[in-house]
C-alpha positions as a printed NumPy array, in Angstrom:
array([[  0.   ,   0.   ,   0.   ],
       [  2.445,   2.68 ,   1.175],
       [  5.204,   3.298,   3.677],
       [  2.799,   4.438,   6.398],
       [  3.617,   1.936,   9.104],
       [  0.523,   2.334,  11.254],
       [ -1.676,   0.596,   8.692],
       [  0.848,  -1.996,   7.527],
       [ -0.58 ,  -4.619,   9.894],
       [ -3.972,  -5.537,  11.317],
       [ -4.485,  -3.267,  14.329],
       [ -7.511,  -5.241,  15.481],
       [ -5.388,  -8.386,  15.733],
       [ -2.545,  -6.598,  17.536],
       [ -2.953,  -3.116,  18.916],
       [ -0.509,  -0.275,  18.382],
       [  0.603,   1.511,  21.53 ],
       [  2.118,   4.563,  19.776],
       [  4.621,   4.93 ,  22.625],
       [  7.665,   6.995,  21.779],
       [  7.083,   6.914,  18.057],
       [ 10.241,   7.965,  16.242],
       [ 10.337,  11.338,  14.52 ],
       [ 10.086,  10.465,  10.851],
       [  9.972,  13.91 ,   9.244],
       [  8.066,  15.122,   6.167],
       [  8.184,  11.68 ,   4.553],
       [  5.935,  10.401,   7.319],
       [  3.165,  12.857,   6.401],
       [  3.571,  12.037,   2.722],
       [  3.24 ,   8.322,   3.491],
       [  0.212,   9.004,   5.696],
       [ -1.466,  11.083,   2.973],
       [ -0.765,   8.467,   0.285],
       [ -2.085,   5.668,   2.48 ],
       [ -5.272,   7.528,   3.341],
       [ -5.844,   8.609,  -0.278],
       [ -5.502,   5.006,  -1.469],
       [ -8.089,   3.832,   1.064],
       [-10.444,   6.712,   0.306],
       [-10.206,   6.17 ,  -3.448],
       [-10.93 ,   2.452,  -3.07 ],
       [-14.045,   2.903,  -0.923],
       [-17.339,   2.149,  -2.628],
       [-19.987,   4.819,  -2.623],
       [-22.075,   4.478,   0.496],
       [-25.699,   3.551,  -0.129],
       [-28.238,   6.276,   0.564],
       [-29.251,   6.459,   4.185],
       [-32.532,   4.814,   5.039],
       [-35.181,   6.27 ,   7.26 ],
       [-33.66 ,   7.499,  10.509],
       [-34.137,   5.293,  13.526],
       [-35.059,   6.859,  16.826],
       [-31.857,   7.52 ,  18.726],
       [-31.455,   5.691,  22.004],
       [-31.077,   7.906,  25.067],
       [-27.696,   8.617,  26.567],
       [-26.797,   6.318,  29.445],
       [-28.016,   7.421,  32.855],
       [-25.304,   5.658,  34.857],
       [-27.591,   2.987,  36.293],
       [-27.331,   0.165,  33.751],
       [-24.631,  -1.439,  31.607],
       [-23.899,   0.445,  28.394],
       [-24.297,  -1.116,  24.956],
       [-21.685,   0.69 ,  22.887],
       [-23.782,   0.573,  19.708],
       [-26.582,   2.397,  21.57 ],
       [-24.18 ,   4.954,  23.047],
       [-22.752,   5.691,  19.602],
       [-26.267,   5.977,  18.159],
       [-27.166,   8.501,  20.837],
       [-23.948,  10.477,  20.265],
       [-24.444,  10.503,  16.488],
       [-27.966,  11.895,  16.923],
       [-27.192,  14.365,  19.712],
       [-23.481,  14.812,  20.432],
       [-22.685,  15.164,  24.104],
       [-19.149,  16.459,  24.733],
       [-18.859,  14.773,  28.122],
       [-19.75 ,  11.326,  26.769],
       [-17.607,  11.82 ,  23.662],
       [-14.598,  12.736,  25.779],
       [-15.214,   9.828,  28.157],
       [-15.273,   7.412,  25.232],
       [-12.095,   9.016,  23.839],
       [-10.428,   8.358,  27.182],
       [-11.635,   4.73 ,  27.211],
       [-10.357,   4.194,  23.672],
       [ -6.984,   5.781,  24.422],
       [ -6.373,   3.463,  27.38 ],
       [ -6.391,   0.253,  25.362],
       [ -6.957,   1.285,  21.723],
       [-10.076,  -0.863,  21.827],
       [-13.822,  -0.325,  21.84 ],
       [-15.762,  -3.01 ,  23.66 ],
       [-19.28 ,  -4.08 ,  22.747],
       [-20.41 ,  -3.195,  26.27 ],
       [-19.254,  -1.257,  29.298],
       [-20.33 ,  -1.05 ,  32.887],
       [-22.734,   1.737,  33.856],
       [-19.876,   4.197,  34.404],
       [-18.008,   3.408,  31.162],
       [-15.029,   2.096,  33.109],
       [-14.82 ,  -1.637,  32.495],
       [-15.308,  -2.997,  28.997],
       [-16.862,  -6.368,  28.217],
       [-17.587,  -8.403,  25.144],
       [-15.896,  -8.506,  21.769],
       [-13.57 ,  -5.746,  20.582],
       [-13.556,  -6.671,  16.893],
       [-16.711,  -4.933,  15.622],
       [-15.317,  -2.581,  12.984],
       [-18.611,  -0.693,  12.778],
       [-18.077,   0.624,  16.313],
       [-14.636,   2.017,  15.457],
       [-15.809,   3.569,  12.191],
       [-18.916,   5.078,  13.79 ],
       [-16.899,   6.583,  16.646],
       [-14.402,   7.991,  14.13 ],
       [-17.272,   9.611,  12.208],
       [-18.667,  11.068,  15.447],
       [-15.277,  12.555,  16.315],
       [-14.929,  13.851,  12.76 ],
       [-18.217,  15.716,  13.089],
       [-17.381,  17.207,  16.484],
       [-14.508,  19.676,  16.178],
       [-11.413,  17.479,  16.104],
       [ -9.218,  20.532,  15.404],
       [-10.418,  22.416,  18.458],
       [ -9.932,  19.441,  20.756],
       [ -6.617,  17.747,  20.126],
       [ -7.371,  14.631,  22.224],
       [-10.279,  14.021,  19.849],
       [ -8.061,  14.509,  16.801],
       [ -5.487,  12.16 ,  18.307],
       [ -8.172,   9.501,  18.828],
       [ -9.565,  10.14 ,  15.333],
       [ -6.143,   9.514,  13.78 ],
       [ -5.753,   6.259,  15.715],
       [ -9.284,   5.097,  14.914],
       [ -8.667,   5.774,  11.227],
       [ -5.37 ,   3.866,  11.44 ],
       [ -7.204,   0.909,  12.933],
       [-10.027,   0.886,  10.383],
       [ -7.637,   1.485,   7.467],
       [ -5.481,  -1.443,   8.625],
       [ -8.343,  -3.818,   7.815],
       [ -8.84 ,  -5.589,   4.476],
       [-10.69 ,  -3.704,   1.736],
       [-13.796,  -5.867,   2.105],
       [-14.12 ,  -5.009,   5.782],
       [-13.545,  -1.31 ,   5.081],
       [-16.229,  -1.339,   2.4  ],
       [-18.815,  -2.407,   4.989],
       [-18.178,   0.833,   6.916],
       [-17.602,   3.021,   3.854],
       [-19.939,   5.868,   4.806],
       [-18.52 ,   6.409,   8.275],
       [-14.95 ,   5.799,   7.128],
       [-15.236,   8.265,   4.248],
       [-16.568,  10.963,   6.605],
       [-13.791,  10.269,   9.109],
       [-10.994,  10.283,   6.517],
       [-12.202,  13.495,   4.906],
       [-12.46 ,  15.25 ,   8.264],
       [ -9.073,  13.891,   9.314],
       [ -7.484,  15.329,   6.163],
       [ -9.18 ,  18.7  ,   6.658],
       [ -8.171,  18.832,  10.331],
       [ -4.518,  18.211,   9.563],
       [ -4.578,  20.725,   6.705],
       [ -6.027,  23.299,   9.117],
       [ -3.328,  22.603,  11.706],
       [ -0.572,  22.821,   9.092],
       [ -1.98 ,  26.126,   7.833],
       [ -2.138,  27.509,  11.382],
       [  1.477,  26.51 ,  11.936],
       [  2.535,  28.281,   8.729],
       [  0.729,  31.438,   9.828],
       [  2.807,  31.482,  13.024],
       [  6.179,  31.007,  11.328]])
C-alpha cells in the first residue's frame, strides 16, 4: 500500500501503543497522505441512508452500556462529556468493547466490531477534532485501525470511514496552515 507503518498490519489483531514513536519527518506525512488517499479512493460509494431510527437515550449511569446504543445517541445528539469519556476509554487500550459497565469504566464483550470504530471515528470527525486535540489524536488512531483492515471489511463501513478520513485530512490541513501562519 504505502510506507505508512501504522496501517501496515492488522491493528484489530494486535494493537498499536504509539509509545515513543520515532520522529520520521516530512516523509511520514507524505506516506500518511498516500495511504489515506488510497483507502479513500478504493471505498465504494455508500448507499443512501434509510429512514432514521429513533436515537437511544444517553446512558443514565444505572445500567450497563451497549456501545452501539451509546454511539447511536452520540451521532444523533453529540454530548461532549460522553464523547470525551469514550475518547479516554479508547486511548487506554486502543479498543472499543461491545459493552461497558454503567460508568463506562470496564469494557466487556468482543472488541472486533469494525462498525463501532468507524462510527466513533465519524462522530469525532463531526465534532470539532481541530479544536480538541485529544479528539483529533483519537480520530487519527481510529482511522489507522479501520484502514489497517482488508478492503472488504472497510467497504462495509464506507460511509462512516469516508466521513472520518475526509475530516481527518481537513483537520490536519487546518493545523498545518495555522502553523505556517505562526512562522
